[in-house]
Amino acid sequence: MAFIDMDTGTWKSQWIAYAECTGDVSPVFRKSFTLPSECKGNVYARISGLGFYVMKINGRRVGEDIMQPAFTAYDKTVLFNVYEVNEYLAPGANVIEVTLGNGWYNERQATAWEFEHAAWRGRPRMTMELIVNGTIILSSDSSWDCAPSGTRFNSLRCGETFDAGYEVNAWRKAIIVPGPGGVMKEQRIPPIRVRERIMPVSVVPCPLPVIYDFGVNLSGNVEIKVTGSRGSKVTIQYFELLRSTATPDLERYRQHVYDERFQQDEYVLSGDGTEVWHSEFGYHGFRYARIYGDFETLEVEARCFHTDLPDAGGLVCDNPLITAIHQAVRRSTLTNFHHIPTDCPHREKNGWTADAHLSCEQALYNFAIDGAYEKWLDDLVEAQRPNGRIPCIAPAGNWGYDQMVCGPAWDAALFVVPWQLYRYTGETRYLEKYSEPMEKYLVYLSSILDNGICRTGLGDWSAPPSAPAFPKEALLTGYAYHMVDLFGKSCGVLHKNEGQERAFRLRDVIKSAFVREYGRFQSDSQVFHAMKLEFGLTNDVAETIKNLVKAVELADDHIMGGIFCSKLILDALTDHGRFDLAYKIASQRDFPGWGYMTQVCAGTLGENWFGGSSMNHPMFSEIGAWYYKAVAGFRIDEGAPGFRRIRLAPHIPDDIRNLHAWHDTPFGRLEIAWDERKVTVLIPEGSTATLTLGTLGEELGPGRHSFPRARSNPS
């Protein structure tokens, strides 16, 4: 895929569809053409096929990208892709073929999120052009042929059925249809690509059909290599959890998808020798695949694919627990990024706002993800209603605007993600771009506050049942304060003095209400005290630290809270001189804790500390950022964002003898490494750092520096 910044206003092609194709079947479009001999230069194809497309030229698939174009609210924005296609073309006669899948555009199966009622929904359609030196030499119109393809069923969540023996017996002419309504834009985020191929680690035989265990949780599908007679069928069922009876636990995933066929692919053999196949127009979340049918030989391999996010950081050390958790954070992030940051790769696949903002710091440390986050923020803004309300998922159809299922702790994504993008890149354009939607939201927020207190929304999701209680209104009000505070700070960066004054007046009203209602509230809730420290909602910092430490000790140095506790507690303890206690929490191997979760979830993070109804969620992933911030010591100086100035303050526990961490800042690579003798740091050109290492404090310029290892002061 190429990004060439084409003028989106010069489209001459028309949107076309197949009038007689049933909703479950993928239509295929074909056009024969002659490449003019006078065409000199690079030939580009630009295409948008909704929901997803596969394009072939002269029988060869163009590119390795999967499930293109990226998901948007299609009545607001439609993305297209550009490919340089010289290598696929031949002098003289050529044939181009495009097969379409339903994807998000035409979701037919009923689900809790009601995308089957989305305003944009329609039959699959496409538009494409071939362009040489700015001249269009071929475009989609009613002269194209179309027919049903061998993909007899396709659904984003319910998989595909492909009949390899199917042959087109009659071609029809395409019809001209209206476009989806959205503004055409060239896709700038990386495409989805296969990043891993994984062989089964074991096979579970009888009493049921064979179950293949791939050893880790992943997102993607299974590729089969099979022989058998024509018309025989192979069925693949995907799932995460195997019961003790060696049977798949499928029921957990169907609670929000109202179709018995869920996470299932089917292949009907042509009978022509060895056949290789994988589905094209959807993906599944799984560790296991149950495969059965009538065949002679069968080989299987899992394909793990997701948005192709380049690495922007890494951390390796000799502590196996940290290694396992760090890898689980990365795997959960990648396998939950398919055009958008999602909550899980199986039943939902939704861009939940809380999941996105709770995991964004570690994602920014680990991956070059700023452009992908910007795309998702655009989706969120497009879903904003005139009164300022935003949904709890984006893109959104009709579902997600109920304040009882979102609220400030979720809505904070509109403020947190742009602020973190600014902090990590130093670019003020993120604050400027989303300033108006933020201000619009604050008008809505003011309308739902009850004398400064927010009383509607979700609280600390997925806390252990034994977690001490505290009013969820305290968390909601705390996040209301946090949003207003971030907006005020953003206005300060942008020199918007009036906006900052308005924001800080509202912030002060919320803080006064919080202190009035919860200032004397007694609780052993960890998240309650951590939030007060991190957001600045306490008038007695020393007492709040004391209460937080007590709450941790009562839990035997374990975390005892949900997703917001996991985001706040490690930073709160570290920022207030108790890295030692934060490290104890992070190092627990039993329930509840990241070590236990990583073990039961097979290399990913779950929806609950015990795995829960999903074993692949990224919302507990803040620990991944904490490893960079607290252990490696990569801290941004708030007065010089984008790592122009670095507060380098590593903590070196006794059980990490060797560590190497790096992050690609806007100025170049920042590194730290230590062994049993020395600590080495690399400061990129254009940056400076203040190093705190045990009792040592030193100003560092660009370049590599070495110091004797000194165990960090633990408190």
XYZ file of C-alpha atoms in Angstrom:
715
model
C 0.000 0.000 0.000
C 1.300 3.432 -0.929
C 0.471 6.783 0.584
C 0.733 9.393 -2.157
C -1.631 12.110 -0.884
C -3.871 12.087 -3.924
C -6.427 14.830 -4.428
C -9.640 13.284 -3.116
C -11.763 15.646 -5.197
C -10.768 14.221 -8.598
C -12.667 10.914 -8.443
C -14.302 10.069 -11.783
C -15.327 6.526 -10.943
C -18.779 5.532 -9.743
C -19.881 3.363 -6.847
C -21.085 0.011 -8.133
C -22.851 -2.994 -6.591
C -24.352 -6.336 -7.608
C -28.136 -6.025 -7.567
C -28.989 -9.733 -7.242
C -26.391 -10.869 -4.722
C -27.861 -12.097 -1.435
C -26.660 -10.411 1.740
C -24.474 -13.251 3.026
C -22.663 -13.980 -0.249
C -19.624 -11.985 -1.334
C -20.025 -10.379 -4.767
C -17.126 -10.360 -7.208
C -16.585 -7.660 -9.851
C -14.517 -8.046 -13.018
C -13.257 -5.782 -15.748
C -11.140 -6.655 -18.784
C -9.115 -3.818 -20.258
C -6.183 -3.084 -22.503
C -3.263 -1.176 -21.100
C -2.477 1.550 -23.642
C 1.051 1.323 -24.982
C 1.495 5.057 -24.515
C 1.055 4.720 -20.719
C 4.450 5.594 -19.335
C 5.161 5.882 -15.639
C 3.897 4.315 -12.457
C 0.342 3.010 -12.479
C -1.634 3.435 -9.276
C -4.875 1.794 -8.252
C -6.974 3.629 -5.732
C -9.876 1.734 -4.319
C -12.508 1.663 -1.629
C -14.484 -1.553 -1.328
C -17.025 -1.747 1.497
C -17.028 -3.389 3.940
C -13.692 -5.030 2.933
C -12.196 -6.017 -0.411
C -9.671 -8.327 -2.041
C -8.284 -7.017 -5.332
C -6.552 -9.160 -7.944
C -4.940 -8.141 -11.214
C -4.353 -10.902 -13.744
C -5.041 -13.473 -11.036
C -2.511 -12.088 -8.538
C -3.623 -10.598 -5.241
C -2.523 -6.971 -4.951
C -0.543 -6.475 -1.746
C -0.608 -8.398 1.516
C -3.033 -6.128 3.334
C -6.063 -7.641 5.066
C -9.563 -6.291 5.690
C -9.112 -2.971 3.910
C -10.111 -0.157 4.089
C -10.079 0.784 7.765
C -13.373 0.883 9.661
C -15.091 4.278 9.987
C -18.610 5.629 10.367
C -19.130 5.360 6.625
C -21.782 8.070 6.422
C -19.182 10.498 7.826
C -15.841 9.281 6.410
C -14.897 6.674 3.808
C -11.265 5.656 3.473
C -9.584 4.493 0.302
C -6.242 2.801 -0.361
C -3.630 3.417 -3.036
C -1.367 0.749 -4.570
C 1.397 0.949 -7.120
C 0.468 -1.856 -9.509
C 3.006 -1.819 -12.345
C 4.299 -5.289 -11.419
C 0.822 -6.803 -11.764
C 0.075 -5.404 -15.226
C 1.041 -6.739 -18.619
C 1.209 -5.048 -22.020
C -2.105 -5.421 -23.816
C -4.962 -7.379 -22.234
C -5.462 -7.337 -18.445
C -8.188 -8.360 -16.015
C -8.939 -6.770 -12.672
C -11.125 -8.555 -10.131
C -12.475 -7.276 -6.803
C -14.327 -9.403 -4.230
C -16.216 -7.658 -1.436
C -17.015 -8.723 2.120
C -19.649 -7.303 4.454
C -17.270 -6.214 7.209
C -18.510 -3.411 9.444
C -20.397 -1.800 6.575
C -23.087 -4.455 6.265
C -23.218 -6.245 9.602
C -26.282 -8.468 9.346
C -26.130 -10.499 12.554
C -27.911 -9.040 15.585
C -25.625 -8.050 18.465
C -25.906 -6.028 21.650
C -24.242 -3.076 19.890
C -26.854 -2.867 17.126
C -24.550 -2.283 14.153
C -27.192 -4.087 12.107
C -29.175 -0.848 12.526
C -26.302 1.527 11.692
C -27.307 4.499 9.553
C -24.643 3.676 6.971
C -25.562 0.037 6.453
C -26.044 -1.130 2.870
C -25.140 -3.821 0.365
C -21.398 -4.131 -0.384
C -20.179 -1.651 -2.980
C -16.931 -0.437 -4.476
C -15.279 2.358 -6.386
C -11.833 2.228 -7.974
C -9.601 3.861 -10.555
C -6.327 3.161 -12.330
C -4.224 6.304 -12.661
C -1.071 7.048 -14.662
C 0.631 10.408 -14.191
C -2.597 11.942 -12.972
C -4.666 10.527 -15.842
C -7.424 8.025 -15.081
C -7.198 5.121 -17.526
C -9.852 2.879 -15.953
C -12.692 3.481 -13.506
C -15.589 1.541 -12.023
C -18.929 1.957 -13.774
C -21.880 -0.078 -15.079
C -19.710 -1.738 -17.719
C -18.123 -3.938 -15.067
C -19.298 -7.544 -14.795
C -20.355 -9.009 -11.451
C -21.483 -12.322 -9.978
C -21.764 -14.191 -6.674
C -18.370 -15.506 -5.554
C -17.375 -18.742 -3.870
C -17.659 -17.014 -0.496
C -21.185 -18.174 0.266
C -21.367 -16.609 3.716
C -19.325 -13.889 5.390
C -19.749 -12.054 8.668
C -17.388 -9.992 10.781
C -18.157 -11.984 13.940
C -19.609 -15.213 12.577
C -16.950 -16.157 10.038
C -17.092 -17.418 6.459
C -18.140 -20.315 4.283
C -16.118 -20.741 1.102
C -16.981 -23.226 -1.623
C -13.820 -23.936 -3.596
C -15.772 -25.901 -6.193
C -18.136 -23.045 -6.979
C -17.979 -21.688 -10.525
C -19.620 -18.561 -11.882
C -22.162 -19.653 -14.493
C -23.429 -16.227 -15.508
C -22.075 -12.715 -15.195
C -24.336 -9.688 -14.829
C -23.654 -6.006 -15.244
C -22.978 -3.957 -12.149
C -25.442 -1.301 -11.104
C -24.610 2.264 -10.141
C -25.436 2.959 -6.489
C -25.064 5.960 -4.203
C -21.885 6.257 -2.221
C -21.989 5.681 1.545
C -22.216 9.421 2.117
C -18.935 10.033 3.911
C -16.077 12.235 2.779
C -13.447 10.273 0.842
C -10.019 10.310 2.497
C -6.858 8.369 1.793
C -6.111 5.921 4.604
C -3.026 7.038 6.510
C -2.806 4.405 9.244
C -0.941 1.153 8.596
C -2.979 -1.718 7.159
C -3.693 -5.016 8.862
C -1.064 -7.623 8.035
C -0.051 -11.077 9.210
C 2.585 -10.616 11.919
C 2.941 -14.202 13.180
C 2.377 -17.720 11.930
C 1.917 -20.148 14.805
C 1.942 -23.926 14.680
C -0.117 -25.936 17.188
C 1.740 -26.842 20.363
C -0.557 -29.788 21.084
C -3.611 -31.624 19.809
C -6.565 -32.660 21.978
C -8.199 -35.731 20.330
C -11.380 -37.606 21.343
C -14.106 -37.612 22.613
C -14.934 -34.666 20.342
C -13.424 -33.629 17.002
C -9.768 -32.720 17.140
C -8.899 -29.520 19.009
C -5.653 -27.712 18.166
C -3.958 -25.689 20.898
C -1.768 -22.844 19.621
C -0.401 -22.131 23.092
C -1.126 -18.377 23.165
C -4.097 -16.107 22.760
C -4.148 -14.428 19.373
C -6.325 -12.672 16.819
C -6.636 -13.828 13.246
C -7.655 -17.140 11.718
C -6.502 -20.645 10.854
C -5.068 -21.571 7.485
C -5.697 -25.155 6.430
C -3.904 -27.354 3.930
C -6.318 -30.156 3.078
C -7.044 -32.970 0.661
C -10.333 -34.752 0.119
C -13.218 -35.316 -2.217
C -15.194 -32.587 -3.952
C -18.043 -31.238 -1.832
C -16.577 -32.374 1.502
C -16.654 -29.720 4.217
C -14.171 -28.702 6.904
C -15.485 -26.682 9.857
C -13.270 -24.553 12.117
C -14.558 -23.282 15.466
C -12.467 -20.756 17.384
C -12.423 -20.309 21.172
C -10.231 -19.242 24.102
C -10.964 -21.683 26.894
C -10.943 -25.470 27.071
C -12.972 -27.027 29.851
C -11.546 -29.770 32.060
C -13.725 -32.195 30.062
C -11.712 -31.334 26.904
C -14.719 -29.528 25.434
C -14.721 -25.924 24.160
C -16.275 -23.183 26.245
C -18.281 -21.395 23.547
C -21.188 -20.080 25.575
C -19.232 -17.248 27.221
C -18.769 -15.496 23.890
C -22.350 -15.707 22.670
C -23.822 -13.564 25.408
C -23.747 -10.467 23.183
C -23.868 -12.026 19.708
C -27.303 -13.400 18.951
C -26.355 -15.968 16.348
C -25.526 -19.627 16.946
C -22.932 -19.448 14.222
C -20.172 -17.505 15.955
C -16.414 -17.541 15.339
C -16.769 -20.317 12.775
C -15.291 -20.819 9.318
C -16.236 -23.470 6.774
C -14.416 -24.693 3.691
C -16.016 -26.834 0.988
C -13.386 -28.729 -0.987
C -12.992 -28.625 -4.748
C -11.354 -32.064 -4.710
C -8.457 -30.765 -6.786
C -5.303 -32.033 -5.033
C -3.892 -30.174 -2.030
C -5.991 -27.124 -1.210
C -4.829 -24.192 0.922
C -7.372 -21.771 2.385
C -8.051 -19.152 5.036
C -10.978 -16.781 5.477
C -10.668 -13.208 4.170
C -13.288 -10.855 5.563
C -13.164 -11.197 9.339
C -11.014 -12.298 12.232
C -11.377 -14.267 15.434
C -9.953 -14.202 18.953
C -8.764 -17.627 20.050
C -6.196 -19.962 21.498
C -7.913 -23.163 20.384
C -9.495 -24.303 17.129
C -11.826 -27.294 16.902
C -11.653 -28.690 13.375
C -13.822 -31.440 11.979
C -15.262 -32.677 8.705
C -14.763 -35.150 5.884
C -11.203 -34.987 4.567
C -8.223 -37.232 3.828
C -5.292 -35.162 5.139
C -5.167 -31.925 7.078
C -2.471 -29.503 8.231
C -3.223 -26.355 10.219
C -1.426 -23.138 11.060
C -2.686 -20.025 12.855
C -2.225 -16.624 11.260
C -2.016 -13.801 13.812
C -2.811 -10.456 12.201
C -3.572 -6.911 13.292
C -2.786 -3.327 12.366
C 0.893 -3.323 11.449
C 2.122 -0.997 14.194
C 5.922 -0.514 14.169
C 7.797 -0.925 17.427
C 8.686 2.281 19.279
C 10.068 0.728 22.439
C 11.231 -2.438 24.091
C 12.184 -3.846 27.454
C 14.068 -7.052 28.200
C 15.407 -8.200 31.545
C 16.363 -11.333 33.461
C 13.242 -11.278 35.642
C 10.896 -13.844 34.050
C 7.763 -12.399 35.647
C 8.384 -8.921 34.239
C 9.187 -10.455 30.871
C 5.930 -12.424 30.839
C 3.800 -9.439 31.871
C 5.516 -7.084 29.425
C 4.968 -9.528 26.564
C 1.326 -9.965 27.581
C 0.824 -6.191 27.550
C 2.258 -5.972 24.046
C 0.312 -8.988 22.749
C -2.972 -7.731 24.197
C -2.403 -4.331 22.592
C -1.525 -5.651 19.145
C -4.176 -8.356 18.989
C -6.749 -5.729 19.957
C -5.840 -3.276 17.215
C -7.703 -3.848 13.981
C -7.951 -0.327 12.545
C -9.070 0.860 16.011
C -8.081 0.104 19.617
C -10.583 -2.567 20.629
C -11.606 -4.217 23.870
C -11.470 -7.854 22.730
C -10.953 -9.633 19.398
C -13.877 -12.078 19.549
C -17.403 -11.131 20.618
C -17.116 -7.317 20.679
C -14.261 -5.887 18.594
C -15.474 -2.441 19.706
C -13.468 0.736 20.218
C -14.329 1.205 23.898
C -13.218 4.587 25.184
C -12.033 3.481 28.629
C -9.909 0.676 27.206
C -8.305 3.157 24.810
C -7.340 5.829 27.316
C -6.323 3.424 30.081
C -3.844 1.685 27.764
C -2.612 4.624 25.692
C 0.561 5.435 27.657
C 2.019 1.949 27.395
C 0.956 1.810 23.733
C 2.807 5.082 23.056
C 5.931 3.693 24.758
C 5.776 0.395 22.866
C 4.517 1.294 19.384
C 4.533 4.049 16.772
C 0.828 4.443 17.316
C 0.163 8.181 17.366
C -1.343 8.257 13.847
C -3.597 5.302 14.626
C -4.818 7.006 17.796
C -5.493 10.185 15.846
C -7.632 8.236 13.388
C -9.628 6.768 16.282
C -10.044 10.182 17.920
C -11.475 11.394 14.613
C -13.966 8.508 14.807
C -14.903 9.582 18.326
C -15.390 13.215 17.320
C -17.535 12.191 14.352
C -19.783 10.333 16.792
C -20.183 13.362 19.065
C -23.737 14.643 19.259
C -24.677 18.323 18.952
C -25.116 18.623 22.725
C -21.524 17.400 23.247
C -22.276 13.859 24.403
C -19.984 11.139 23.101
C -20.563 7.371 22.961
C -18.567 4.811 24.903
C -17.490 3.083 21.672
C -16.185 4.587 18.453
C -16.996 4.260 15.650
C -20.573 3.966 16.869
C -23.839 3.172 15.166
C -26.868 3.842 17.323
C -25.601 2.266 20.540
C -23.339 3.658 23.273
C -24.842 7.014 24.220
C -26.624 5.889 27.386
C -24.943 7.770 30.214
C -25.448 4.810 32.541
C -23.122 2.620 30.406
C -20.398 5.191 29.926
C -19.944 8.363 31.972
C -16.885 10.526 32.697
C -14.523 7.652 33.481
C -15.087 6.416 29.913
C -15.610 9.797 28.239
C -12.203 10.933 29.534
C -10.669 9.404 26.389
C -11.522 12.589 24.481
C -9.203 14.496 26.846
C -6.639 11.933 27.985
C -5.567 10.594 24.580
C -4.882 14.016 22.958
C -3.040 15.110 26.114
C -0.839 12.007 26.087
C -0.192 12.410 22.359
C 0.998 15.936 23.108
C 3.168 14.768 26.021
C 4.829 11.962 24.081
C 5.313 13.782 20.767
C 5.560 17.428 21.827
C 3.133 18.371 19.040
C 0.526 20.923 20.090
C -1.601 20.189 17.017
C -3.320 17.338 18.893
C -4.545 19.779 21.524
C -5.589 22.302 18.890
C -7.382 19.765 16.706
C -9.554 18.390 19.505
C -9.971 21.606 21.507
C -13.405 22.424 20.097
C -14.865 18.909 20.660
C -13.464 18.983 24.223
C -15.036 22.341 24.959
C -18.298 21.150 23.455
C -18.214 18.109 25.735
C -17.638 20.261 28.820
C -20.898 22.066 28.109
C -22.594 18.670 28.191
C -20.689 17.663 31.332
C -21.862 20.787 33.127
C -25.451 19.857 32.297
C -25.252 16.469 34.032
C -23.443 17.542 37.200
C -25.502 17.702 40.378
C -23.976 20.590 42.334
C -20.571 19.560 41.043
C -21.070 15.799 41.565
C -21.534 13.312 38.715
C -23.976 10.536 39.567
C -24.336 8.617 36.282
C -21.907 6.242 34.625
C -19.879 3.100 35.173
C -17.474 2.763 38.089
C -14.246 0.804 38.619
C -14.942 -2.018 36.178
C -13.801 -5.566 36.937
C -12.751 -5.107 40.548
C -12.440 -8.332 42.600
C -15.619 -9.153 44.540
C -13.787 -8.561 47.822
C -12.558 -5.072 46.869
C -13.549 -2.502 49.533
C -16.542 -0.451 48.485
C -16.523 3.258 47.770
C -19.082 5.462 46.012
C -18.794 5.130 42.254
C -19.907 8.774 42.157
C -16.519 9.636 43.642
C -14.742 8.045 40.676
C -17.110 9.675 38.188
C -16.639 13.072 39.785
C -12.890 12.523 39.964
C -12.717 11.863 36.235
C -14.977 14.856 35.562
C -12.418 16.956 37.453
C -9.540 15.310 35.559
C -11.080 16.111 32.172
C -11.682 19.740 33.031
C -8.167 20.028 34.451
C -6.626 18.599 31.269
C -8.661 20.960 29.124
C -7.506 23.918 31.204
C -3.894 22.805 30.831
C -4.406 22.345 27.082
C -5.751 25.886 26.811
C -2.674 27.076 28.670
C -0.381 25.358 26.166
C -2.369 26.919 23.307
C -2.443 30.354 24.995
C -6.240 30.343 25.072
C -6.566 32.307 28.263
C -10.360 32.667 28.293
C -10.860 28.948 27.764
C -8.420 28.178 30.539
C -10.161 30.533 32.940
C -13.566 28.968 32.230
C -12.153 25.482 32.617
C -10.420 26.226 35.906
C -13.557 27.841 37.322
C -15.489 24.640 36.564
C -12.579 22.569 37.904
C -12.678 24.467 41.190
C -16.431 23.933 41.483
C -16.001 20.180 40.991
C -13.117 19.958 43.459
C -15.053 21.874 46.106
C -17.992 19.522 45.629
C -15.714 16.467 45.781
C -14.025 17.613 48.998
C -17.385 18.531 50.511
C -18.947 15.152 49.740
C -15.983 12.754 49.945
C -13.256 14.611 51.832
C -14.127 12.888 55.108
C -15.225 9.624 53.541
C -13.559 6.632 55.216
C -12.682 3.717 52.953
C -10.009 1.097 52.419
C -10.518 1.393 48.677
C -7.183 1.608 46.898
C -8.541 3.348 43.802
C -10.278 6.013 45.903
C -7.040 7.128 47.581
C -4.872 6.657 44.467
C -7.255 8.809 42.432
C -7.165 11.588 45.018
C -3.373 11.621 44.843
C -3.015 11.399 41.065
C -5.714 13.940 40.229
C -4.925 16.373 43.047
C -8.222 15.925 44.861
C -6.883 15.839 48.411
C -6.063 18.681 50.754
C -3.948 16.374 52.928
C -1.451 14.501 50.777
C 0.377 12.868 53.692
C -2.852 11.477 55.170
C -4.007 10.212 51.768
C -0.692 8.421 51.198
C -1.026 6.878 54.642
C -4.536 5.664 53.816
C -3.424 4.234 50.467
C -0.517 2.346 52.053
C -2.885 0.976 54.697
C -5.319 -0.181 51.977
C -2.508 -2.016 50.174
C -1.249 -3.645 53.369
C -4.769 -4.821 54.224
C -4.770 -6.598 50.864
C -1.471 -8.319 51.701
C 0.384 -6.093 49.212
C -1.940 -7.054 46.345
C -3.916 -4.792 44.083
C -7.553 -4.751 45.144
C -9.478 -2.848 42.511
C -10.511 -2.817 38.878
C -9.301 -1.189 35.674
C -9.030 2.339 37.074
C -7.207 1.096 40.135
C -4.732 -0.669 37.856
C -4.132 2.607 36.018
C -3.697 4.824 39.071
C -2.176 2.861 41.950
C 1.332 2.104 40.677
C 1.896 5.705 39.576
C 0.390 7.116 42.787
C 2.681 5.058 45.002
C 5.777 5.693 42.880
C 5.116 9.435 42.533
C 4.844 9.713 46.308
C 8.006 7.848 47.252
C 6.712 4.294 47.637
C 8.178 2.510 44.620
C 8.937 -0.377 46.954
C 5.250 -0.981 47.619
C 4.293 -0.485 43.988
C 6.916 -3.060 43.019
C 5.506 -5.546 45.524
C 2.047 -5.155 43.978
C 3.437 -5.520 40.469
C 5.421 -8.628 41.436
C 2.601 -10.722 42.924
C 2.132 -14.063 41.196
C -1.176 -15.055 42.758
C -4.690 -13.641 42.538
C -5.337 -10.780 42.123
C -2.391 -9.570 40.093
C -0.814 -9.298 36.690
C 1.311 -12.407 37.166
C -1.747 -14.568 37.814
C -3.727 -12.999 34.988
C -0.922 -13.510 32.477
C -0.666 -17.177 33.420
C -4.372 -18.032 33.189
C -4.901 -15.994 30.009
C -2.137 -17.691 27.994
C 0.054 -14.708 27.253
C -2.513 -11.908 27.218
C -4.389 -9.810 29.774
C -8.001 -10.587 30.642
C -11.199 -8.697 31.301
C -10.934 -9.639 34.972
C -8.059 -10.550 37.269
C -9.182 -14.194 36.968
C -9.546 -14.069 33.169
C -13.278 -13.540 33.174
C -15.534 -13.647 30.162
C -12.637 -12.600 27.945
C -9.012 -13.592 28.172
C -7.782 -10.861 25.838
C -8.421 -7.273 26.938
C -5.853 -4.430 27.041
C -7.536 -2.368 29.779
C -5.259 -3.627 32.603
C -2.104 -2.729 30.654
C -0.906 0.404 32.504
C 1.758 -1.734 34.168
C 3.487 -1.771 30.786
C 3.910 2.011 30.930
C 4.968 1.792 34.579
C 7.849 -0.492 33.649
C 9.169 2.261 31.368
C 8.351 5.153 33.721
C 9.327 3.710 37.092
C 11.707 0.789 36.542
C 13.579 2.070 33.476
C 12.960 5.618 34.708
C 11.841 7.263 31.449
C 9.868 10.271 32.680
C 8.762 13.239 30.575
C 9.522 16.695 31.920
C 6.105 18.376 31.754
C 7.744 21.696 30.883
C 9.418 20.229 27.792
C 7.136 17.519 26.316
C 8.170 15.092 23.600
C 11.251 14.051 25.635
C 13.040 17.327 24.932
C 13.964 17.170 28.619
C 13.943 13.812 30.392
C 13.664 13.048 34.080
C 15.680 9.860 34.132
C 15.015 8.171 37.474
C 15.423 4.388 37.279
C 14.649 2.090 40.186
C 16.878 -0.966 40.281
C 15.410 -3.791 42.386
C 17.661 -6.588 43.604
C 15.822 -9.192 41.492
C 16.613 -7.437 38.175
C 20.298 -8.030 37.603
C 20.217 -7.177 33.892
C 17.867 -4.880 32.005
C 17.772 -3.086 28.666
C 14.974 -0.655 27.809
C 14.599 1.754 24.905
C 12.095 4.160 23.413
C 12.239 6.031 20.125
C 11.511 9.636 21.086
C 10.908 12.399 18.520
C 14.617 13.230 18.914
C 15.969 9.712 18.579
C 16.507 6.661 20.722
C 16.515 6.865 24.514
C 18.113 3.852 26.206
C 19.038 2.530 29.592
C 20.829 -0.712 30.414
C 22.299 -2.141 33.537
C 24.099 -5.241 34.689
C 25.643 -6.134 38.041
C 28.451 -3.589 37.610
C 27.247 -0.502 35.767
C 24.343 1.514 34.399
C 24.559 2.877 30.851
C 22.227 5.481 29.375
C 21.900 6.941 25.883
C 20.398 10.418 25.527
C 19.267 11.341 21.999
C 20.521 14.422 20.171
C 18.343 17.409 20.937
C 17.433 16.128 24.413
C 18.856 16.640 27.870
C 18.248 14.592 30.994
C 18.376 14.939 34.748
C 19.586 11.606 36.095
C 18.693 10.463 39.597
C 20.392 7.173 40.463
C 20.393 6.287 44.126
C 22.133 9.248 45.775
C 23.602 10.415 42.461
C 22.087 13.403 40.677
C 23.586 14.616 37.410
C 22.693 16.659 34.334
C 23.296 14.751 31.103
C 23.619 15.939 27.532
C 23.233 13.890 24.348
C 25.371 10.783 24.022
C 26.206 7.652 25.969
C 27.014 7.786 29.683
C 28.024 5.088 32.190
C 27.839 5.002 35.976
C 28.519 2.423 38.675
C 25.406 0.482 39.530
C 23.741 1.685 42.703
C 20.609 0.149 44.057
C 17.880 2.803 43.972
C 16.595 4.183 47.219
C 13.437 2.074 47.675
C 11.382 4.858 49.244
